[in-house]
XYZ file of C-alpha atoms in Angstrom:
742
model
C -0.074 0.112 -0.161
C 1.862 3.239 -0.738
C 2.255 5.478 1.790
C 1.145 9.054 2.317
C 2.238 11.882 5.029
C -0.989 13.562 5.112
C -1.944 9.771 6.728
C -0.613 11.385 10.363
C -1.682 9.475 13.824
C -4.685 12.416 14.518
C -5.420 14.327 17.323
C -8.237 16.613 16.251
C -9.722 17.230 13.151
C -9.346 20.926 13.473
C -5.151 20.185 14.313
C -4.918 17.943 11.643
C -6.875 19.384 8.833
C -4.015 22.397 10.281
C -1.386 20.655 9.849
C -2.167 19.444 5.862
C -2.956 22.614 4.778
C 0.632 24.100 5.875
C 2.388 21.045 3.976
C 0.535 20.807 1.423
C 1.752 25.497 1.619
C 4.816 24.658 2.277
C 6.125 21.944 0.137
C 3.429 20.668 -2.442
C 2.488 23.393 -4.183
C 5.985 24.572 -5.125
C 6.230 20.825 -6.325
C 3.196 21.395 -8.160
C 3.740 24.423 -10.246
C 7.940 22.735 -10.916
C 5.887 19.806 -12.508
C 3.093 22.217 -14.234
C 5.665 23.924 -15.722
C 7.408 20.484 -16.798
C 4.344 18.744 -18.041
C 2.719 21.912 -20.251
C 5.165 22.065 -22.749
C 5.642 18.253 -23.032
C 1.927 17.405 -22.827
C 1.376 20.077 -26.114
C 4.333 18.057 -28.021
C 2.939 14.798 -27.374
C -0.697 15.969 -28.520
C 1.301 17.297 -31.892
C 3.290 14.713 -32.260
C 0.600 12.048 -32.040
C -1.961 13.678 -34.772
C -4.692 14.502 -32.233
C -6.411 17.909 -31.740
C -3.534 20.042 -29.704
C -6.263 20.302 -26.577
C -6.283 16.093 -25.946
C -2.879 16.598 -25.027
C -4.349 19.607 -22.346
C -7.479 17.341 -21.362
C -5.098 13.967 -20.796
C -2.490 16.278 -17.997
C -5.063 17.416 -16.395
C -7.575 14.211 -16.043
C -3.944 12.092 -15.256
C -3.060 14.901 -12.146
C -6.311 14.600 -11.280
C -8.330 11.267 -11.459
C -4.724 9.130 -11.420
C -3.080 11.444 -8.707
C -6.390 11.028 -6.294
C -7.003 7.228 -7.342
C -3.599 5.404 -8.023
C -1.758 3.483 -5.337
C 1.442 6.210 -5.794
C 1.170 9.873 -3.233
C 3.911 10.629 -5.568
C 3.809 9.327 -9.043
C 2.528 12.147 -11.872
C 0.479 11.029 -14.794
C -0.074 12.445 -18.175
C 0.428 11.763 -22.467
C 3.681 10.075 -22.674
C 5.822 9.988 -25.386
C 6.477 6.084 -25.217
C 2.332 5.998 -26.514
C 3.124 7.794 -29.599
C 3.405 5.726 -31.733
C 0.706 3.420 -31.354
C -1.879 6.504 -30.764
C -0.711 8.032 -34.095
C -1.097 4.426 -36.147
C -4.561 4.689 -34.125
C -5.531 8.161 -35.176
C -4.265 7.093 -38.765
C -6.355 4.208 -38.770
C -9.458 4.227 -37.078
C -9.882 8.384 -36.843
C -9.643 10.604 -33.044
C -12.684 10.017 -32.333
C -12.751 6.430 -32.585
C -9.255 6.211 -30.904
C -11.355 7.815 -27.754
C -13.134 4.782 -28.152
C -10.039 2.712 -27.905
C -8.615 5.296 -24.932
C -12.069 4.346 -22.857
C -11.527 0.024 -23.515
C -7.501 0.067 -22.846
C -8.785 1.771 -19.284
C -11.265 -1.286 -18.395
C -8.752 -3.803 -19.034
C -5.879 -1.682 -16.873
C -8.945 -1.700 -13.840
C -9.408 -5.112 -14.839
C -5.812 -6.226 -14.108
C -5.869 -3.870 -11.376
C -9.576 -6.071 -9.755
C -7.782 -8.824 -10.858
C -3.740 -7.999 -8.476
C -1.596 -8.945 -11.387
C 0.246 -6.077 -11.697
C 3.211 -7.162 -9.977
C 3.245 -9.155 -13.115
C 3.889 -6.775 -15.514
C 7.686 -6.063 -13.986
C 8.209 -9.972 -14.885
C 9.052 -8.529 -18.644
C 12.663 -8.307 -19.360
C 14.180 -5.309 -18.828
C 16.206 -5.198 -22.537
C 12.873 -5.496 -23.654
C 11.560 -2.355 -22.397
C 14.939 -0.824 -23.030
C 14.948 -1.833 -26.892
C 10.918 -0.166 -26.568
C 12.058 2.376 -25.506
C 14.803 2.928 -27.441
C 12.363 2.189 -30.372
C 9.445 4.895 -29.659
C 12.530 7.236 -29.303
C 14.004 6.452 -32.626
C 10.140 6.599 -33.837
C 9.598 9.668 -32.460
C 13.086 11.664 -34.213
C 11.896 10.287 -37.388
C 8.506 11.915 -37.515
C 9.530 15.055 -35.846
C 12.992 15.800 -38.022
C 10.137 16.595 -40.806
C 8.250 18.108 -38.511
C 11.503 20.391 -37.722
C 12.379 21.156 -41.416
C 8.550 22.789 -41.953
C 7.283 19.445 -43.713
C 4.231 17.211 -41.332
C 5.349 13.570 -40.044
C 4.653 10.557 -42.234
C 2.812 7.339 -41.984
C 5.328 5.495 -40.572
C 9.470 5.191 -40.231
C 10.363 3.409 -43.700
C 8.404 6.374 -45.365
C 10.048 8.679 -43.024
C 13.352 7.754 -44.039
C 12.366 7.731 -47.887
C 11.008 10.951 -47.694
C 14.355 12.051 -45.689
C 17.223 13.288 -48.216
C 13.326 15.133 -50.403
C 12.378 16.662 -47.244
C 16.384 17.976 -46.718
C 15.774 19.440 -50.004
C 13.302 22.202 -48.920
C 14.464 23.148 -45.998
C 12.045 25.707 -44.108
C 14.288 28.271 -42.592
C 12.348 29.411 -39.950
C 11.224 25.930 -38.838
C 14.312 25.176 -38.495
C 16.384 27.897 -36.483
C 13.282 27.643 -33.527
C 13.508 24.055 -34.001
C 18.338 23.848 -33.999
C 17.735 26.202 -30.837
C 15.271 24.829 -28.573
C 17.221 21.632 -28.866
C 20.501 23.677 -28.039
C 19.107 25.399 -25.195
C 18.248 21.940 -23.811
C 21.179 20.802 -24.516
C 22.627 23.801 -22.728
C 20.573 24.152 -20.207
C 22.351 20.872 -18.777
C 25.308 22.525 -17.322
C 23.619 26.183 -16.289
C 24.364 26.362 -12.608
C 21.413 25.320 -10.319
C 20.187 28.395 -9.026
C 19.652 29.032 -12.549
C 17.703 25.799 -13.263
C 15.600 25.800 -11.348
C 13.428 26.511 -14.205
C 12.901 24.196 -16.117
C 14.768 23.623 -19.054
C 11.681 22.065 -21.603
C 9.570 25.964 -20.338
C 12.262 27.647 -21.065
C 13.215 26.333 -24.425
C 9.753 26.784 -25.654
C 9.108 30.654 -24.437
C 12.399 31.365 -25.944
C 12.019 29.701 -29.131
C 8.223 31.427 -29.023
C 9.646 35.153 -28.666
C 12.343 33.942 -30.881
C 10.137 33.438 -33.386
C 8.044 36.629 -32.930
C 10.757 38.692 -34.489
C 11.629 36.281 -37.437
C 11.564 37.600 -40.745
C 10.424 35.117 -41.976
C 6.941 32.422 -41.409
C 7.109 30.085 -39.257
C 4.048 27.554 -38.603
C 2.327 27.860 -35.149
C 0.240 25.535 -33.274
C -4.093 25.145 -34.055
C -6.010 25.046 -31.785
C -9.386 25.589 -32.606
C -11.373 26.840 -29.772
C -10.773 26.943 -25.514
C -10.065 23.371 -23.953
C -13.860 23.127 -23.260
C -14.932 22.804 -26.762
C -12.343 20.230 -27.247
C -14.801 17.852 -24.879
C -16.008 15.701 -27.286
C -17.435 11.750 -26.417
C -15.896 9.248 -28.298
C -16.728 7.539 -31.559
C -18.022 3.473 -31.735
C -14.622 2.127 -35.111
C -16.031 0.894 -38.092
C -12.963 -1.169 -38.420
C -12.986 -4.722 -37.464
C -13.061 -6.244 -34.018
C -9.623 -7.892 -33.687
C -8.023 -4.481 -35.169
C -9.420 -2.885 -32.186
C -8.974 -4.814 -29.295
C -5.147 -5.379 -30.349
C -4.847 -1.588 -29.819
C -6.565 -1.811 -26.779
C -4.171 -4.238 -25.420
C -1.737 -2.058 -26.932
C -2.304 0.870 -25.484
C -3.113 -1.214 -21.617
C 0.034 -2.649 -21.783
C 2.278 -0.251 -22.036
C 0.813 2.053 -19.916
C 0.520 -0.227 -17.469
C 4.622 -1.295 -17.877
C 5.567 2.381 -17.867
C 3.781 3.108 -15.246
C 4.801 0.220 -12.798
C 8.494 1.393 -13.668
C 7.802 4.605 -13.079
C 6.724 3.444 -9.462
C 9.197 1.702 -8.764
C 11.598 4.354 -9.657
C 9.673 6.320 -7.621
C 9.776 4.086 -4.450
C 13.273 3.885 -4.468
C 14.185 7.223 -4.438
C 11.678 8.136 -1.863
C 12.335 5.035 1.534
C 9.360 4.565 3.774
C 7.038 5.189 0.112
C 5.435 1.831 -1.554
C 2.956 1.831 -4.142
C 0.111 -0.129 -4.065
C 0.961 -1.372 -7.599
C -2.603 -2.886 -7.933
C -4.404 0.440 -6.921
C -2.354 1.767 -9.614
C -3.424 0.561 -12.310
C -6.932 0.952 -11.087
C -6.320 5.117 -11.254
C -4.112 4.700 -14.138
C -7.075 2.824 -16.145
C -9.697 5.870 -14.124
C -7.701 7.940 -14.952
C -7.496 6.385 -18.988
C -11.109 5.688 -18.792
C -12.747 9.957 -18.132
C -9.957 11.023 -20.471
C -11.417 9.220 -23.527
C -14.148 10.108 -22.635
C -13.546 13.702 -22.516
C -11.872 13.461 -26.009
C -8.346 13.151 -23.969
C -5.259 11.195 -25.008
C -4.221 7.734 -23.341
C -2.286 8.685 -19.920
C 0.542 6.856 -18.363
C 2.816 7.220 -15.357
C 5.346 9.914 -16.621
C 9.453 8.947 -15.674
C 10.227 13.064 -16.108
C 7.701 14.172 -14.365
C 7.784 11.627 -11.658
C 10.964 12.125 -10.589
C 10.980 16.464 -10.675
C 8.027 16.358 -8.504
C 9.626 14.014 -5.682
C 13.114 16.158 -6.060
C 10.738 19.507 -5.645
C 9.595 17.647 -2.040
C 6.062 16.572 -2.527
C 5.034 15.194 0.193
C 1.654 13.581 -0.701
C -0.979 13.374 -3.213
C -1.753 17.338 -3.228
C 0.721 18.186 -5.932
C 0.060 15.584 -8.590
C -3.466 16.536 -8.204
C -2.647 21.047 -8.128
C -0.055 20.268 -10.999
C -3.499 19.152 -13.525
C -5.445 22.179 -12.311
C -2.890 24.685 -12.747
C -2.917 22.929 -16.356
C -6.864 23.302 -16.366
C -6.518 27.072 -15.724
C -4.102 27.302 -18.126
C -5.755 26.059 -20.550
C -9.054 28.320 -20.516
C -7.717 31.535 -18.675
C -4.727 31.600 -21.649
C -5.587 29.369 -24.914
C -4.236 31.941 -27.043
C -0.344 31.499 -25.751
C -0.972 28.208 -27.047
C -1.479 29.087 -29.693
C 1.522 31.916 -30.262
C 3.697 28.494 -29.987
C 6.172 27.357 -32.709
C 5.494 23.407 -34.052
C 8.812 23.533 -34.597
C 9.448 24.131 -31.048
C 7.661 21.369 -30.507
C 9.484 19.623 -32.591
C 12.826 20.099 -31.097
C 11.468 19.056 -27.682
C 9.921 15.965 -28.865
C 13.273 14.588 -30.656
C 14.925 15.777 -27.598
C 12.975 13.914 -25.412
C 12.878 11.568 -28.126
C 16.567 10.906 -28.768
C 17.398 10.558 -24.801
C 14.803 7.712 -24.256
C 17.938 5.608 -26.598
C 20.148 5.150 -23.522
C 23.860 4.526 -23.834
C 23.842 2.915 -20.198
C 20.601 0.405 -21.770
C 23.359 -0.537 -24.771
C 26.014 -1.321 -22.661
C 23.833 -3.137 -20.171
C 22.573 -5.376 -23.234
C 25.632 -6.123 -24.050
C 27.093 -7.460 -21.167
C 24.359 -9.153 -20.557
C 24.005 -11.347 -24.236
C 21.099 -9.810 -24.542
C 22.365 -7.109 -27.199
C 20.881 -8.414 -29.998
C 17.331 -8.531 -28.428
C 17.242 -5.343 -27.454
C 18.298 -4.953 -31.687
C 15.662 -7.050 -32.906
C 13.374 -4.788 -30.216
C 14.248 -1.613 -31.494
C 14.104 -2.516 -35.073
C 10.624 -4.714 -34.372
C 9.018 -0.912 -33.026
C 10.191 1.166 -35.453
C 9.691 -0.540 -38.730
C 7.139 -2.682 -37.825
C 4.461 -1.778 -34.887
C 4.727 -1.154 -30.865
C 3.459 -4.211 -30.339
C 5.141 -6.580 -32.953
C 8.597 -4.779 -31.216
C 7.350 -6.226 -27.988
C 6.506 -9.194 -29.067
C 9.477 -10.191 -31.291
C 11.515 -9.053 -28.479
C 9.897 -11.520 -25.837
C 10.079 -14.326 -28.115
C 13.882 -13.562 -28.258
C 14.250 -12.867 -24.235
C 12.497 -16.283 -23.951
C 14.833 -18.002 -26.476
C 17.860 -16.932 -25.032
C 16.544 -18.296 -21.568
C 15.259 -21.304 -22.547
C 18.647 -21.909 -24.203
C 20.762 -20.387 -21.395
C 18.317 -23.102 -18.851
C 19.381 -26.136 -20.991
C 22.784 -25.417 -22.057
C 25.103 -27.852 -21.207
C 29.051 -27.985 -21.810
C 30.910 -31.208 -22.192
C 34.455 -31.703 -22.595
C 36.532 -34.565 -23.031
C 40.729 -34.298 -22.583
C 43.638 -36.565 -22.238
C 44.888 -35.434 -18.135
C 48.904 -33.765 -19.487
C 50.994 -37.100 -18.263
C 48.455 -39.201 -17.654
C 46.736 -42.299 -19.053
C 43.453 -41.251 -18.026
C 40.723 -39.017 -19.059
C 38.705 -36.591 -17.806
C 35.118 -35.795 -19.560
C 33.505 -32.489 -17.320
C 29.776 -32.305 -18.256
C 28.935 -28.329 -16.711
C 25.313 -27.408 -16.823
C 21.386 -28.771 -17.478
C 22.155 -32.149 -18.179
C 18.889 -33.990 -20.186
C 17.987 -35.689 -23.826
C 18.865 -32.500 -25.495
C 22.536 -32.881 -25.056
C 22.704 -36.299 -26.343
C 24.049 -35.418 -29.460
C 26.746 -33.593 -28.030
C 27.782 -36.446 -25.138
C 28.408 -39.332 -28.077
C 29.644 -37.096 -29.870
C 33.035 -36.089 -26.917
C 32.561 -40.013 -25.062
C 33.676 -41.491 -28.735
C 37.058 -40.100 -28.815
C 37.857 -41.310 -25.226
C 40.359 -44.156 -26.669
C 39.523 -47.912 -24.863
C 40.391 -48.839 -22.472
C 41.739 -45.393 -21.238
C 40.400 -44.836 -17.664
C 38.073 -41.730 -17.107
C 36.716 -39.614 -14.778
C 33.229 -38.039 -15.133
C 33.215 -34.991 -13.839
C 29.960 -33.721 -13.710
C 28.835 -29.658 -12.119
C 25.189 -30.672 -13.108
C 21.938 -28.808 -11.485
C 19.317 -30.975 -13.600
C 19.892 -34.727 -14.676
C 16.972 -36.558 -17.082
C 16.141 -39.945 -17.769
C 16.947 -40.235 -20.473
C 21.003 -38.634 -19.835
C 21.431 -40.701 -16.812
C 20.511 -44.224 -18.560
C 23.432 -43.480 -21.378
C 26.034 -42.366 -19.122
C 25.603 -45.271 -17.081
C 24.851 -47.677 -20.257
C 28.041 -45.556 -22.074
C 30.243 -46.420 -18.448
C 29.155 -50.160 -18.182
C 30.400 -50.652 -21.899
C 34.202 -48.855 -21.346
C 34.596 -50.682 -18.265
C 34.275 -54.109 -20.286
C 37.251 -53.488 -22.337
C 39.496 -53.261 -18.309
C 39.151 -49.890 -17.711
C 37.683 -47.632 -14.976
C 35.217 -44.880 -14.955
C 35.002 -42.957 -11.785
C 31.702 -40.076 -11.777
C 32.620 -37.041 -9.810
C 29.365 -35.979 -9.319
C 30.444 -32.405 -8.246
C 26.837 -30.438 -8.697
C 23.461 -30.495 -7.131
C 21.684 -33.688 -9.490
C 22.517 -36.855 -8.293
C 22.672 -40.142 -10.865
C 21.818 -41.987 -7.354
C 17.978 -40.489 -7.596
C 18.063 -39.183 -11.133
C 16.319 -43.050 -11.735
C 14.040 -43.050 -9.000
C 11.300 -40.725 -9.948
C 10.572 -37.586 -11.748
C 13.645 -35.812 -12.522
C 13.502 -32.535 -10.188
C 17.070 -29.915 -10.069
C 19.056 -29.805 -7.585
C 20.100 -27.409 -5.190
C 22.689 -25.758 -3.649
C 21.824 -26.108 0.373
C 22.196 -30.369 -0.629
C 25.363 -30.091 -2.568
C 26.078 -28.907 1.136
C 24.406 -30.628 2.955
C 26.064 -34.111 0.680
C 29.793 -32.574 1.381
C 29.567 -31.220 5.042
C 26.463 -32.832 6.064
C 25.991 -35.228 8.545
C 26.002 -39.056 8.371
C 22.270 -39.753 8.192
C 20.964 -41.663 11.372
C 19.518 -44.198 9.846
C 21.250 -47.819 7.629
C 23.846 -49.930 9.528
C 26.125 -47.806 11.277
C 28.979 -49.965 11.141
C 29.107 -49.356 7.396
C 29.142 -44.972 7.736
C 32.942 -45.415 7.082
C 32.775 -47.565 4.105
C 29.253 -45.341 2.779
C 31.851 -42.116 3.353
C 34.625 -43.736 1.726
C 32.551 -44.036 -1.395
C 30.671 -40.942 -1.546
C 34.545 -39.300 -1.349
C 35.499 -40.966 -4.298
C 32.964 -40.490 -6.562
C 32.480 -36.740 -5.471
C 35.282 -34.877 -3.966
C 38.826 -37.854 -4.269
C 39.893 -35.911 -7.949
C 39.600 -32.361 -7.224
C 42.300 -33.235 -4.632
C 43.905 -35.172 -5.692
C 46.184 -32.531 -8.021
C 46.946 -30.439 -4.731
C 48.184 -33.560 -2.254
C 49.719 -34.525 -5.052
C 52.490 -31.572 -5.544
C 52.461 -31.663 -1.359
C 53.422 -35.042 -1.002
C 56.811 -34.954 -0.199
C 56.264 -31.455 1.795
C 54.497 -29.593 4.518
C 53.100 -26.333 3.413
C 51.389 -25.090 6.804
C 50.580 -21.651 7.687
C 49.367 -22.337 11.160
C 49.433 -24.203 14.252
C 45.771 -24.918 15.310
C 45.312 -26.042 18.498
C 40.815 -26.336 18.860
C 39.032 -28.783 21.007
C 38.259 -32.290 20.390
C 34.326 -32.022 19.336
C 33.310 -33.434 15.757
C 31.602 -30.452 15.113
C 34.871 -27.615 14.841
C 35.574 -28.211 11.071
C 38.870 -26.558 11.620
C 38.804 -25.698 7.914
C 35.513 -25.077 6.614
C 35.066 -22.069 9.266
C 39.261 -20.216 8.228
C 37.758 -21.177 3.928
C 41.375 -23.055 3.841
C 42.466 -27.092 2.757
C 44.486 -29.294 2.996
C 48.134 -28.147 3.810
C 47.096 -25.235 5.530
C 46.597 -25.812 9.202
C 48.721 -28.212 11.558
C 45.821 -29.219 13.647
C 46.658 -30.136 17.613
C 43.033 -31.418 19.244
C 42.008 -32.214 22.574
C 39.642 -32.159 25.155
C 38.598 -28.225 25.723
C 41.256 -27.102 23.568
C 43.863 -27.101 26.362
C 48.093 -25.742 26.454
C 48.644 -28.318 29.855
C 51.943 -26.601 31.585
C 52.463 -29.657 34.696
C 51.686 -33.517 34.825
C 53.940 -34.494 32.146
C 51.415 -34.040 28.895
C 53.938 -33.126 26.184
C 51.492 -33.444 23.301
C 50.828 -30.888 22.753
C 54.388 -29.138 23.141
C 55.600 -31.540 20.523
C 53.047 -30.387 18.340
C 53.594 -26.494 19.035
C 57.477 -26.873 18.632
C 57.202 -29.260 15.196
C 54.983 -26.728 13.830
C 57.247 -23.900 15.142
C 60.778 -25.351 14.271
C 60.509 -27.212 11.444
C 57.376 -26.368 9.177
C 58.102 -22.807 10.350
C 54.336 -21.261 10.909
C 53.264 -17.860 10.866
C 50.575 -18.543 13.257
C 49.332 -20.217 16.293
C 45.827 -20.518 16.908
C 43.970 -21.462 19.642
C 39.840 -22.524 18.898
C 37.233 -23.273 21.287
C 33.473 -22.824 20.988
C 29.968 -22.955 22.277
C 28.817 -25.491 23.924
C 32.067 -27.403 25.144
C 31.806 -30.595 27.120
C 34.384 -29.304 29.209
C 33.679 -26.186 29.845
C 30.248 -27.389 30.937
C 31.836 -29.941 33.409
C 34.398 -27.403 34.861
C 32.087 -24.731 35.333
C 29.988 -26.948 37.018
C 32.526 -28.798 39.007
C 31.266 -32.310 37.830
C 33.392 -35.267 38.849
C 34.092 -36.195 35.088
C 35.899 -39.810 36.330
C 39.358 -40.599 36.283
C 41.508 -39.675 33.369
C 38.597 -36.516 31.822
C 39.399 -35.952 35.796
C 42.904 -35.038 35.565
C 43.198 -33.750 31.651
C 40.510 -30.895 33.062
C 42.545 -30.530 36.152
C 44.766 -28.354 33.276
C 42.105 -26.085 33.148
C 41.749 -25.429 36.774
C 42.819 -21.466 35.793
C 40.937 -20.367 33.734
C 38.006 -21.145 35.696
C 39.425 -19.371 38.624
C 40.056 -16.373 36.063
C 36.700 -16.465 35.220
C 35.551 -16.523 39.125
C 37.570 -13.247 39.819
C 35.845 -11.509 36.838
C 38.529 -12.053 33.680
C 37.789 -9.084 31.514
C 37.015 -11.549 28.520
C 34.114 -13.463 30.527
C 32.496 -10.000 31.209
C 32.529 -9.034 27.276
C 31.295 -12.648 26.432
C 28.218 -11.157 29.705
C 27.682 -8.114 27.730
C 27.100 -9.711 24.135
C 24.562 -11.953 25.778
C 26.679 -15.624 26.264
C 25.917 -17.594 28.978
C 28.432 -18.907 31.973
C 29.609 -21.458 29.810
C 30.325 -19.809 26.646
C 31.732 -17.527 28.748
C 33.911 -19.492 30.945
C 34.787 -21.079 26.760
C 35.429 -17.217 26.128
C 38.292 -17.176 29.237
C 39.981 -20.915 28.223
C 40.985 -19.448 25.409
C 42.709 -15.998 26.514
C 44.060 -17.814 29.252
C 45.467 -20.895 26.719
C 46.817 -17.715 25.231
C 48.769 -16.139 27.971
C 50.126 -19.706 28.490
C 51.266 -19.878 24.559
C 52.623 -16.366 24.807
C 55.001 -17.425 28.326
C 55.911 -20.850 26.331
C 59.902 -20.322 25.004
C 59.485 -21.436 21.362
C 56.570 -18.953 20.671
C 57.560 -16.553 22.408
C 61.380 -16.506 20.106
C 59.017 -17.351 17.007
C 56.887 -13.636 17.788
C 60.255 -11.895 18.218
C 62.075 -13.304 15.288
C 59.767 -14.145 12.819
C 57.024 -12.429 14.016
C 54.518 -15.272 14.316
C 50.690 -14.548 15.175
C 48.990 -15.560 18.259
C 45.361 -15.536 17.988
C 42.336 -17.008 19.941
C 38.766 -17.660 17.996
C 34.961 -19.618 19.423
C 32.844 -20.674 17.115
C 29.616 -20.333 18.183
C 27.561 -23.506 16.853
C 24.601 -22.152 17.228
C 24.704 -19.408 14.510
C 28.187 -20.190 13.158
C 30.291 -17.101 13.428
C 34.042 -17.459 14.257
C 33.890 -14.623 17.014
C 38.088 -13.395 17.772
C 39.273 -13.581 21.523
C 41.622 -11.523 22.755
C 43.740 -12.261 26.118
C 41.148 -8.689 27.422
C 38.348 -8.363 25.042
C 36.589 -10.051 22.301
C 35.406 -9.255 18.719
C 33.656 -10.325 15.813
C 35.171 -9.824 11.829
C 32.580 -7.954 9.158
C 33.265 -9.569 5.721
C 35.914 -7.627 5.384
C 37.834 -9.618 8.442
C 38.032 -6.825 10.074
C 37.633 -6.576 13.977
C 33.884 -4.994 14.636
C 31.685 -4.322 17.719
C 34.891 -5.437 19.943
C 33.843 -5.550 23.417
C 36.858 -5.295 25.857
C 36.477 -3.883 29.457
């Protein structure tokens, strides 16, 4: 639902009304004047470009401001006649006549109301952006081609092809006065962007059209001007039922309804991004736009849509409620009724220059670059050419079909490569993508390259595997192995051969892959076979990935860190440090302790070996939440012989915790319970013990060895740094954040 600022909590009716009037006077009134000044020349230009009566643009601007402003789902969006509809409206006027076009506008509005009532508004946002961008660019090209003839002193032609063919002849018969006025408008619009902000408070289109009108008055040659018969009230007329075929009429209605709906929704999305907290009710917006089109058509106005330029202008001008949109429509009505004589002084070439500038702006280089980067430039170009040389609806359909075809190709695409492993008699076949029966020809050709009797690893990074491809791979493997070779399937993707033939094929999920790689064994089946099954899964899925790396390490150690952690099976050192085989020299014991007495030398032996033989650069102690050793220590439970003697090494940690260790206090502030507080204090105490060890101290002084503590919170999977006097968390860049030293 849209968020209006005028829906604040009420105190009393009088106070509420006073507050609303104050807000309108301070914010909405100035914004409405700015939008009015922008909308007036654009509405006139759109009417001229559409081949409709000039007053039709003013009627649509009034209705768009008042009706769509009151009924729409956005409090900030401004509606009115739009350049994106000029092409289809011009075609409608040419084929059906103006009165019948008004009837089509009423029908399009009713369709929009049905769209809103059926709550399908968000479905319109699913149209591929590249098609929308191509449609807008095509409209811009059509507008520019049509209006360049007007700028040269001629009239707009019926089609883009005719406009292109007639352009050389038009260039030979240029009317200098019209050309001078039109080029002047374009120059002013381009230069206005470089004017300092204080002066730029006036809208560029208004400045360009007003100054061009004054220029036309002093030029020594004749300049064509707008024809406006009577006043705005005289132009109001009822629509007429088209005499053409019903199919063509319905097609025009659907085209106008779809284009107006898509543009309105995209404009509303842009406004929402500019105004945090403002949320458009998209279904209500379509109902409001449809109602405005019904009223506009009944009064003899152009079709209406939410216009991004006016909406952004309204937002930037500080509009806070619907009052700004409604008032801008009121100002246009007053101007059209009281000052119609001024409208008749505006040169048609001035509006042509304005529309050429607007049309060129619809062709955005950013959209072209985005289409090229996304590999969708052909869809973009096809949509543009379809809109320019066929019509708007056919151009959009061509773009949508190509966009869907591109999506389908990307979804079903699979890359299959068979190649020998250098220096080995083994071949590797990689299958990456979606493996379906469509891939069988390519799969057959690649597998035929594998020599008989050669060991093969089939790497499958696939997210979908259907019955046909799975059965083919299985049969090929059996046939290849019958010649004495071996075939290993390394399934890295989310789709698995083991389940491909068990039921209908389903697309796998990345979460399933994670579960298969690091998930625990299922609590079903024979426990005695879990190790064997795990080894089989490892060979099938990951052994070939480790093989090259471990082969490089077979004659040397390459550990970078000594990692002391708890023996708890839930702690995964390589996972939580994002490290691989050979990176961590890991020592594990109950409670991640560094014994200092009692004759236990296991940790010291590993520590000295890592520091003096492996030349590690870091020494790490890692505790974890929910540690059984820390719970037994905290509760002072006698765990029995052996384990009790071992936990005696942790008694200093318990004593320091009870005395109020700063790490424990920081952990309490962070919301951790007593056992986890003790666990963090234990890590800090082990760090102090390590700092005092001669080998560690020598490594720190001579080689800059880093000594650090970690704490793994199982509930949140967070890794927390533990220092001797506090704790800290890590951000995504590895920097300390939220430190709580005491």
